[in-house]
Amino acid sequence: MILIIILLLPIITGLLLLPLKNPATVRIIALTAAVANLLITLGLIISVPSATYSVNWTHFMGTQFTLGYDGISLIMILLTNLLFPFIILSGFTRSHIKIPVLNFLILFTQSSLLGVFLAQNAFLFYIFWELTLIPVYFILLLWGGENRRAITLKFFIYTLTGSLFLLFGIIYLFTLTPGLHTTDFSAFNQLHIPAHTQNWLFWILFIAFAIKMPVFPFHTWQPSTYTMASKQGVMILAGVMTKMGIYGALRFLFPIVPEGVLYWQNIVIALCLTGVIYASVIAFRQSNIKRLIAFSSMAHISLMAAAMFALNVYSLQGLLFQVISHGVTIVALFYLVHLIQERTGTLELPQMGGLKHVAPGMAILLLMAVLGSIALPMTSGFVGEFLIITGLAKQSLWVALIGGTTMILGAIYMLYAYQRIMLGDSNPAFSKVQDIRVLDYFILIPLIAVIFVLGIYPQPVLDLAEASVNSMQKLLGPAGEVISQLTH
Amino acid sequence: MSALILLTVFGIIILYLGFVNNKTILAPVAITGLVATLILSVKDWNLGSKYFHDMMIIDNFSISFNVSMLIITILIFLFGINYYDRMEHHVAEQYALMIFALTGAFLMTSFSNLIMLFLGIEILSIPLYILAGGKKSSFRSNEASFKYFLLGSFATTFFLFGIALVYGASATFYLPEIKNYIAQFHGHLPPMLMVGLLFILIGVAFKVAVAPFHFWSPDVYEGAPTLVTAFMATVVKTAGFAAFYRLLGMGLLPLPGPLEKTLWVMTGLSLLVGNLAALRQTNFKRLLAYSAIVHTGFMMLAMLSQHDSSAAVLLYYTFVYSLATVPLFIIFIHMKRASLGLEELSIFRGLYRQKPWMAVFMTILLMSLAGLPPTAGFLAKYRVFILSISQGYLAISIFAVIMAVIGIYYYFYVLREAFSESNSPTPLVINKLNAALIIVCGTAVLLLGIFVWSVPI
C-alpha cells in the first residue's frame, strides 16, 4: 500500500493542480506533495531497509501489477524523491506562464520515474519507462530555449529508438518463459538462455540504456538537449533520467544475459572510457557553461557505466554511491548555471569575469559545487569515484588509469571555468548583478550540505549501497558462477 | 442475416428520405438503423448460421468485425451531422451510399465462397467510387473518384481472372473445398492454380492498399471529401482485412512457399514505403494515407503470423487504429475550416494555445497511432509483436520495430506543430457534439490501453 502511495501521490497531486489558477498556491501544493513523498521514502528506508515488498494489485496481460523494491531501487527512489522537491522549489523564482501545467508535468515525471524503479515486471517497467518521456517531451517543447522544436524531436526519437529495441527484447524474453508466459523479472532471472543468443540479446537490451545514460557513441542527443532545456528540464534530465539507464542496465543485463555481459564486457568498458576522454576533452573546449557541464556530466556518467561493467564489489558500491552523489551535484551545478544566466544574461565564458566582486555568495556556493563535481576529498564525489577507480583497478590497471583521468581533466576544465566566471577583473557590465537571494539559499545549501555530509560521513549511503550490492550479487548469481569458472 | 437485411432496408429508406426536404432527420434515422443492426448482429453470437447454400457463414469472426465496423460508422455518422450541415444537396445519398458500402463489407466478413467475396468487394467499392467524387465542383475530388474507379476496376479484373483460374483448376468456388484441393499437392501447385491464387491475393491486396498496390490510396485519400476519407481509412480497411484473413484462414493456409514469400515481401514493403513516403509529406491527409499503409504492414504481420489468436489481434489492431483515426480527421476538418481550406501540417499551429483540451486529446490519439504506452495503440502493436516473435519471425519483427520508430517521427512532427505558437491565430469553433466525440474516442483509446480488451473468436 505504501508503495502505491509513493507512486501515485505526485501524479494525483499534479492532476488536482490543473484547475487551480493562483501560481503561488500551485507551487506550494506541488512542493508539499514532493516533500511528503520524500519523508515517506525516508521512513521506508529507516523502517524496512532492503526487503522485497510486493503488492499484487490486478491481473494484467497474464502477469501481475507488481510493485516492489530492493536496495538498488531504493537508492534510485531516494535520489528521485530527494531531488524533486528542489526541482519544484527552483520554479518559485520567476513567473512562468501556465504554472499549473508545468508543475503537473514535473509531478507526472516523478510518478513515472518512481514507477520505473518500483516495477517488478518487465512489461510494467517498459510502460513507465516510456511514460517518463511524455511529460519530459512537453517540458522541453513548451519551456525549452533556442531551437527547441528540432532538438526535442531529436531527443525523443533517439530515446524511443532504444526503447523499442528494449520492447523487442522484453517480448522475446516473454516468449522464452516456460509454461504460461510472463514478464515478471523473477521469471526472466530464471531463464537459461544459450550463449550465442545472449550475445545478440545483450545489445538489443543495452542500446536503450546506453542511449539514456548516455554512453559513447549514443550520446549525440545529450549536449544540445541539455543546453536547450529549461532549468527544471535539465535538472530532471541530468539528475534523475540518466540514472534510469544505469538502473535499467543493472536490472536487465546482469541477471538475464550474464554471459552476454561477460562476452561484451571489454568492448563496453572501452566505449565507456572513450566517452570519458572524449567528453572531457570536448568539455575543455566549450565556451558555453551549460554545454561544458553537459559534457562533464557525460564524462562522469561514462565512468559510472565503466564501473558497472567492471563487475566487482568496489566498483558496484562506488557506482551506487555515485548515483546519489552525481545526481545531487549536477542538479546544484545546473541550478547555479541558470542563476548566473538569469543574473548576467549570458552563458558564454569569454564574456564573464570578476563575478565574485558583485556576488560573493554565489561565488562561494559555486566553488563548493565545483569541488563536489571534481571529487575533492571531503566531498561525496571523492568517495564515489575513489571506490569506482579502486574497482576498475581490480579489473585492469590501465582501465583505472584512463578512468582516473576524469578526475584530473574534470579538475582542469571545471576550475578553468570557475576562474573565468568568478575571478579576474570585474566586468563593468555586471556591476548591477544581484547576489543570491533567500530562495537560492533554500535550494543550494541543502544540496551542498548533502555533498559535504556524504563526503565526510558516507556510511549511511554506503550501508544502503552495500545491501544493494549484496542483492545485486544475488542477481548476478549465474554471472558469478561463470566468472568463477573462468578464473579457475 | 436479419442484420444484413435491416441494414439494406435502412439504406433504401435513407435514399427515399432524400425526397423529404429536411436534412436534420437523416443522420438520426441512419444512426437508429445502425444501432438496430448492431443489436441484431450481436444476437447472432455463437449461432454460426449459414445462408445461400453455405456461400455465407455468419460466425463469431464476422460478427465481431461487423460490430467493430458498425461502431466506427456510427462515429462517422455522428460527426456527419455537423459535416453535412453546410451541404445543400444530395446529403441523403451520402448516408445511403455509406450504408450500402457497409452492406458489402458485411458480405466480405462472412463469405465462404469466392463469388460471395467478389460480390462483397464490388458492393463495397461501387458506392465508394461515387462517394470519393462527392464534391462535384472540386477538381481533385473528381480526379480521386476517377482514379479510384479505374484502378479499382483493374484490380477487380485481376481478382475475377484469379477466381476463374482457380475454378478452372479445382472446379469449385467454395473455400473449404479449394483448401482440400490444394492440400493434395503438398505445396507443389500446378501453374494455373498458382497464378489464380496470386491474382486473387493481388485483388484483395489492392483493396487493403498493401505496397506495391498502394499507389491509389494517397491520391484518393487526399481528393475525397474528408469524411469519406475517414470512412475509407477505417471501415473499408477493416473489411478488407477481415476478407483477407478469412480468405487465408478458410482456404489458402498453409500457403505454398512462393505465395507466402510474396506476402512477406509485401508486408516489409508496406512498412518501408509507407514510412519513407510519410516522412516527406506536408499534407495531413496524404500523411495519414501513407501512415495507413504502414499500419497495413503491421496488420499483415499479425495476419501472416498464423496462430489461433491472430484474428483477435487483427480485430484489436484494426479497431484501435480506426478509433484513433476518425477523431483525428474530425480535428483536422476543424483546423482546415479555421485556416480557410488549407490542408498543410502547419494548420495545426497554435492549437494548444486556443483549445488546450483538444491538443491533449490529439496527443493521446497520435500517441496511439504511434504505438506509445499507455494507449491502446501500444497494446495493439505489443500484441502483434508478441504474435510474430512467438511464431519465430524475428527478422521481420526487428524490421517492424525500426519502422515503428520512424512512424513516431512524423506523428510527433504533427504534434509539435499543435504545440507551437501560431503567428496568425484564427478562431477555432467546435460544436458540443464533435467535442464530445473527440473526448469519448480519446478516453476510449486510453482506457482500452489500460484495461485489456479482447474478443474470443
Tab-separated table of C-alpha atoms in Angstrom, chain B residues 42-333:
chain	number	residue	atom	x	y	z
B	42	VAL	CA	-24.899	-9.302	-31.515
B	43	LYS	CA	-27.945	-11.542	-31.118
B	44	ASP	CA	-26.446	-13.963	-33.641
B	45	TRP	CA	-23.395	-14.516	-31.415
B	46	ASN	CA	-22.393	-18.197	-31.209
B	47	LEU	CA	-25.160	-19.270	-33.623
B	48	GLY	CA	-22.920	-19.786	-36.652
B	49	SER	CA	-25.739	-19.543	-39.185
B	50	LYS	CA	-25.253	-20.485	-42.846
B	51	TYR	CA	-27.049	-18.991	-45.837
B	52	PHE	CA	-27.341	-19.409	-49.618
B	53	HIS	CA	-26.088	-22.992	-49.790
B	54	ASP	CA	-23.276	-22.197	-47.362
B	55	MET	CA	-21.998	-19.382	-49.524
B	56	MET	CA	-22.196	-17.173	-46.478
B	57	ILE	CA	-21.402	-18.209	-42.924
B	58	ILE	CA	-22.078	-15.699	-40.178
B	59	ASP	CA	-19.823	-16.837	-37.352
B	60	ASN	CA	-18.306	-15.041	-34.399
B	61	PHE	CA	-15.434	-13.818	-36.531
B	62	SER	CA	-17.728	-11.991	-38.908
B	63	ILE	CA	-19.956	-10.681	-36.124
B	64	SER	CA	-17.081	-9.150	-34.192
B	65	PHE	CA	-15.698	-7.457	-37.288
B	66	ASN	CA	-19.190	-6.293	-38.265
B	67	VAL	CA	-19.786	-4.803	-34.843
B	68	SER	CA	-16.454	-3.043	-34.929
B	69	MET	CA	-17.266	-1.549	-38.340
B	70	LEU	CA	-20.751	-0.538	-37.173
B	71	ILE	CA	-19.332	1.313	-34.178
B	72	ILE	CA	-16.887	3.216	-36.368
B	73	THR	CA	-19.617	4.038	-38.900
B	74	ILE	CA	-21.838	5.341	-36.103
B	75	LEU	CA	-18.984	7.617	-35.037
B	76	ILE	CA	-18.591	8.865	-38.595
B	77	PHE	CA	-22.341	9.482	-38.949
B	78	LEU	CA	-22.476	11.357	-35.648
B	79	PHE	CA	-19.809	13.565	-36.982
B	80	GLY	CA	-21.615	13.826	-40.317
B	81	ILE	CA	-24.438	15.779	-38.647
B	82	ASN	CA	-22.127	18.747	-38.432
B	83	TYR	CA	-20.141	17.996	-41.570
B	84	TYR	CA	-23.126	17.859	-43.923
B	85	ASP	CA	-24.722	20.848	-42.263
B	86	ARG	CA	-23.339	23.155	-44.957
B	87	MET	CA	-24.130	20.870	-47.846
B	88	GLU	CA	-27.382	21.702	-49.608
B	89	HIS	CA	-27.993	18.774	-51.928
B	90	HIS	CA	-27.564	15.017	-52.041
B	91	VAL	CA	-26.962	14.555	-48.341
B	92	ALA	CA	-29.278	11.554	-48.209
B	93	GLU	CA	-27.274	9.841	-50.930
B	94	GLN	CA	-24.076	10.235	-48.942
B	95	TYR	CA	-25.508	8.413	-45.935
B	96	ALA	CA	-27.237	5.811	-48.083
B	97	LEU	CA	-24.099	5.066	-50.092
B	98	MET	CA	-22.082	4.591	-46.938
B	99	ILE	CA	-24.684	2.178	-45.623
B	100	PHE	CA	-24.614	0.270	-48.912
B	101	ALA	CA	-20.854	0.104	-48.737
B	102	LEU	CA	-21.226	-1.279	-45.237
B	103	THR	CA	-23.557	-3.965	-46.611
B	104	GLY	CA	-20.785	-5.019	-48.943
B	105	ALA	CA	-18.375	-5.024	-46.031
B	106	PHE	CA	-20.714	-7.400	-44.172
B	107	LEU	CA	-20.539	-9.840	-47.073
B	108	MET	CA	-16.751	-9.580	-47.064
B	109	THR	CA	-16.564	-10.638	-43.416
B	110	SER	CA	-18.810	-13.665	-43.793
B	111	PHE	CA	-18.218	-15.252	-47.202
B	112	SER	CA	-17.148	-18.811	-47.661
B	113	ASN	CA	-17.370	-18.779	-51.410
B	114	LEU	CA	-15.245	-16.763	-53.804
B	115	ILE	CA	-18.268	-15.446	-55.684
B	116	MET	CA	-19.683	-14.066	-52.457
B	117	LEU	CA	-16.358	-12.379	-51.756
B	118	PHE	CA	-16.435	-10.865	-55.218
B	119	LEU	CA	-19.968	-9.569	-54.650
B	120	GLY	CA	-18.947	-8.115	-51.311
B	121	ILE	CA	-15.952	-6.315	-52.742
B	122	GLU	CA	-17.995	-4.866	-55.572
B	123	ILE	CA	-20.891	-3.779	-53.363
B	124	LEU	CA	-18.340	-2.083	-51.116
B	125	SER	CA	-16.412	-0.481	-53.948
B	126	ILE	CA	-19.056	0.947	-56.235
B	127	PRO	CA	-20.581	3.276	-53.595
B	128	LEU	CA	-17.038	4.318	-52.688
B	129	TYR	CA	-16.266	5.344	-56.269
B	130	ILE	CA	-19.266	7.670	-56.100
B	131	LEU	CA	-18.510	8.883	-52.584
B	132	ALA	CA	-14.931	9.767	-53.476
B	133	GLY	CA	-16.320	12.173	-56.062
B	134	GLY	CA	-18.759	13.624	-53.548
B	135	LYS	CA	-17.621	17.201	-54.055
B	136	LYS	CA	-18.885	17.625	-57.554
B	137	SER	CA	-17.383	21.038	-58.109
B	138	SER	CA	-13.950	20.069	-56.844
B	139	PHE	CA	-11.425	19.081	-59.465
B	140	ARG	CA	-9.412	16.928	-57.065
B	141	SER	CA	-12.467	15.095	-55.812
B	142	ASN	CA	-13.375	14.172	-59.370
B	143	GLU	CA	-9.825	13.105	-60.017
B	144	ALA	CA	-9.872	10.924	-56.918
B	145	SER	CA	-13.122	9.306	-57.932
B	146	PHE	CA	-11.970	8.600	-61.450
B	147	LYS	CA	-8.587	7.305	-60.387
B	148	TYR	CA	-10.103	5.067	-57.763
B	149	PHE	CA	-12.632	3.756	-60.244
B	150	LEU	CA	-10.056	2.977	-62.952
B	151	LEU	CA	-7.546	1.317	-60.661
B	152	GLY	CA	-10.286	-0.408	-58.679
B	153	SER	CA	-11.775	-1.919	-61.831
B	154	PHE	CA	-8.338	-3.036	-62.866
B	155	ALA	CA	-7.841	-4.825	-59.548
B	156	THR	CA	-11.282	-6.353	-59.883
B	157	THR	CA	-10.415	-7.867	-63.228
B	158	PHE	CA	-7.306	-9.400	-61.722
B	159	PHE	CA	-9.408	-10.783	-58.940
B	160	LEU	CA	-12.045	-12.192	-61.276
B	161	PHE	CA	-9.443	-13.706	-63.534
B	162	GLY	CA	-7.862	-15.310	-60.487
B	163	ILE	CA	-11.209	-16.799	-59.457
B	164	ALA	CA	-11.714	-18.132	-62.972
B	165	LEU	CA	-8.284	-19.783	-62.989
B	166	VAL	CA	-8.804	-21.326	-59.556
B	167	TYR	CA	-12.187	-22.579	-60.680
B	168	GLY	CA	-10.635	-23.954	-63.804
B	169	ALA	CA	-8.181	-25.944	-61.729
B	170	SER	CA	-10.324	-27.026	-58.825
B	171	ALA	CA	-13.869	-26.886	-60.278
B	172	THR	CA	-15.256	-25.177	-57.174
B	173	PHE	CA	-15.804	-21.738	-55.668
B	174	TYR	CA	-16.093	-22.972	-52.098
B	175	LEU	CA	-13.100	-22.162	-49.940
B	176	PRO	CA	-13.075	-25.345	-47.819
B	177	GLU	CA	-13.135	-27.418	-50.992
B	178	ILE	CA	-10.355	-25.341	-52.524
B	179	LYS	CA	-8.396	-25.934	-49.342
B	180	ASN	CA	-8.786	-29.691	-49.709
B	181	TYR	CA	-7.872	-29.458	-53.357
B	182	ILE	CA	-4.680	-27.506	-52.597
B	183	ALA	CA	-3.736	-29.869	-49.782
B	184	GLN	CA	-3.429	-32.847	-52.115
B	185	PHE	CA	-0.471	-31.241	-53.919
B	186	HIS	CA	1.669	-30.892	-50.750
B	187	GLY	CA	2.933	-27.479	-51.703
B	188	HIS	CA	3.751	-28.143	-55.378
B	189	LEU	CA	0.825	-26.473	-57.087
B	190	PRO	CA	0.092	-26.659	-60.803
B	191	PRO	CA	0.873	-23.329	-62.517
B	192	MET	CA	-2.724	-22.457	-63.286
B	193	LEU	CA	-3.772	-22.756	-59.658
B	194	MET	CA	-0.715	-20.847	-58.501
B	195	VAL	CA	-1.346	-17.950	-60.873
B	196	GLY	CA	-5.018	-17.957	-59.931
B	197	LEU	CA	-4.251	-17.696	-56.236
B	198	LEU	CA	-1.685	-14.983	-56.883
B	199	PHE	CA	-4.238	-12.939	-58.823
B	200	ILE	CA	-6.823	-13.352	-56.072
B	201	LEU	CA	-4.325	-12.154	-53.480
B	202	ILE	CA	-3.392	-9.179	-55.673
B	203	GLY	CA	-7.044	-8.219	-55.941
B	204	VAL	CA	-7.505	-8.245	-52.172
B	205	ALA	CA	-4.141	-6.569	-51.583
B	206	PHE	CA	-5.290	-3.710	-53.755
B	207	LYS	CA	-8.389	-3.213	-51.610
B	208	VAL	CA	-6.412	-3.004	-48.360
B	209	ALA	CA	-3.683	-0.904	-50.052
B	210	VAL	CA	-0.670	-3.073	-49.344
B	211	ALA	CA	2.503	-1.942	-51.092
B	212	PRO	CA	3.157	-2.234	-54.031
B	213	PHE	CA	-0.589	-1.950	-54.699
B	214	HIS	CA	-0.966	1.221	-52.672
B	215	PHE	CA	-0.443	3.922	-55.259
B	216	TRP	CA	-4.095	4.853	-55.476
B	217	SER	CA	-4.558	5.481	-51.769
B	218	PRO	CA	-2.723	8.805	-51.148
B	219	ASP	CA	-4.341	10.480	-54.151
B	220	VAL	CA	-7.784	9.155	-53.347
B	221	TYR	CA	-7.474	9.969	-49.637
B	222	GLU	CA	-6.394	13.483	-50.481
B	223	GLY	CA	-9.010	14.172	-53.083
B	224	ALA	CA	-12.050	12.566	-51.471
B	225	PRO	CA	-14.193	14.562	-49.034
B	226	THR	CA	-12.577	14.191	-45.605
B	227	LEU	CA	-15.473	12.281	-44.090
B	228	VAL	CA	-15.299	9.757	-46.922
B	229	THR	CA	-11.548	9.546	-46.420
B	230	ALA	CA	-12.152	8.708	-42.770
B	231	PHE	CA	-14.620	6.038	-43.865
B	232	MET	CA	-12.177	4.553	-46.349
B	233	ALA	CA	-9.241	4.618	-43.965
B	234	THR	CA	-11.150	2.808	-41.229
B	235	VAL	CA	-14.205	0.793	-42.222
B	236	VAL	CA	-13.012	-0.189	-45.683
B	237	LYS	CA	-9.618	-1.196	-44.353
B	238	THR	CA	-11.211	-3.288	-41.606
B	239	ALA	CA	-13.474	-5.003	-44.120
B	240	GLY	CA	-10.575	-5.655	-46.447
B	241	PHE	CA	-8.531	-7.268	-43.715
B	242	ALA	CA	-11.434	-9.345	-42.475
B	243	ALA	CA	-11.824	-10.664	-46.013
B	244	PHE	CA	-8.091	-11.205	-46.398
B	245	TYR	CA	-7.896	-13.108	-43.129
B	246	ARG	CA	-10.917	-15.221	-43.963
B	247	LEU	CA	-9.550	-15.986	-47.394
B	248	LEU	CA	-6.277	-17.193	-45.915
B	249	GLY	CA	-7.724	-18.843	-42.819
B	250	MET	CA	-10.565	-20.723	-44.516
B	251	GLY	CA	-8.966	-21.594	-47.780
B	252	LEU	CA	-5.372	-20.889	-48.507
B	253	LEU	CA	-3.369	-21.618	-45.348
B	254	PRO	CA	-0.793	-23.057	-45.222
B	255	LEU	CA	0.225	-21.001	-48.227
B	256	PRO	CA	2.541	-22.523	-50.797
B	257	GLY	CA	6.083	-21.218	-50.365
B	258	PRO	CA	6.323	-18.683	-53.204
B	259	LEU	CA	2.990	-17.104	-52.285
B	260	GLU	CA	3.896	-16.834	-48.625
B	261	LYS	CA	7.204	-15.209	-49.531
B	262	THR	CA	5.347	-12.763	-51.762
B	263	LEU	CA	3.083	-11.767	-48.902
B	264	TRP	CA	6.032	-11.304	-46.528
B	265	VAL	CA	7.763	-9.115	-49.074
B	266	MET	CA	4.571	-7.098	-49.409
B	267	THR	CA	4.467	-6.692	-45.623
B	268	GLY	CA	8.024	-5.417	-45.483
B	269	LEU	CA	7.452	-3.128	-48.448
B	270	SER	CA	4.334	-1.614	-46.887
B	271	LEU	CA	6.218	-0.813	-43.719
B	272	LEU	CA	9.130	0.684	-45.598
B	273	VAL	CA	7.410	2.506	-48.447
B	274	GLY	CA	4.657	3.908	-46.244
B	275	ASN	CA	7.158	5.266	-43.762
B	276	LEU	CA	9.610	6.734	-46.233
B	277	ALA	CA	6.837	8.465	-48.118
B	278	ALA	CA	5.130	9.679	-44.941
B	279	LEU	CA	8.327	11.364	-43.808
B	280	ARG	CA	8.192	13.689	-46.798
B	281	GLN	CA	4.512	14.675	-46.597
B	282	THR	CA	3.320	18.154	-45.822
B	283	ASN	CA	-0.350	17.463	-46.441
B	284	PHE	CA	-2.117	15.936	-43.447
B	285	LYS	CA	-4.465	13.712	-45.448
B	286	ARG	CA	-1.598	12.317	-47.500
B	287	LEU	CA	0.381	11.791	-44.313
B	288	LEU	CA	-2.438	9.748	-42.828
B	289	ALA	CA	-2.766	7.851	-46.114
B	290	TYR	CA	0.867	6.796	-46.024
B	291	SER	CA	0.735	6.064	-42.306
B	292	ALA	CA	-2.295	3.875	-43.049
B	293	ILE	CA	-0.085	1.887	-45.416
B	294	VAL	CA	2.360	1.345	-42.564
B	295	HIS	CA	-0.466	0.189	-40.315
B	296	THR	CA	-1.465	-2.165	-43.113
B	297	GLY	CA	2.025	-3.635	-42.816
B	298	PHE	CA	1.522	-4.253	-39.105
B	299	MET	CA	-1.863	-5.853	-39.754
B	300	MET	CA	-0.266	-8.091	-42.390
B	301	LEU	CA	2.331	-9.070	-39.800
B	302	ALA	CA	-0.416	-10.099	-37.392
B	303	MET	CA	-2.267	-11.952	-40.109
B	304	LEU	CA	0.698	-13.857	-41.507
B	305	SER	CA	1.949	-14.989	-38.083
B	306	GLN	CA	-0.537	-17.806	-38.214
B	307	HIS	CA	-1.793	-18.545	-34.750
B	308	ASP	CA	-5.133	-19.074	-33.034
B	309	SER	CA	-5.078	-15.563	-31.661
B	310	SER	CA	-4.264	-13.865	-34.997
B	311	ALA	CA	-7.890	-12.959	-35.621
B	312	ALA	CA	-8.304	-11.393	-32.180
B	313	VAL	CA	-5.103	-9.393	-32.572
B	314	LEU	CA	-6.119	-8.268	-36.049
B	315	LEU	CA	-9.530	-7.183	-34.808
B	316	TYR	CA	-7.988	-5.306	-31.891
B	317	TYR	CA	-5.486	-3.600	-34.145
B	318	THR	CA	-7.996	-2.502	-36.777
B	319	PHE	CA	-10.486	-1.288	-34.196
B	320	VAL	CA	-7.953	0.669	-32.179
B	321	TYR	CA	-6.480	2.137	-35.337
B	322	SER	CA	-9.929	3.197	-36.551
B	323	LEU	CA	-10.872	4.612	-33.177
B	324	ALA	CA	-7.862	6.921	-33.252
B	325	THR	CA	-8.078	7.810	-36.940
B	326	VAL	CA	-11.689	9.025	-37.076
B	327	PRO	CA	-11.356	11.737	-34.377
B	328	LEU	CA	-8.063	12.861	-35.894
B	329	PHE	CA	-9.899	13.521	-39.131
B	330	ILE	CA	-12.533	15.412	-37.145
B	331	ILE	CA	-9.867	17.614	-35.584
B	332	PHE	CA	-8.304	18.057	-38.996
B	333	ILE	CA	-11.578	19.239	-40.519
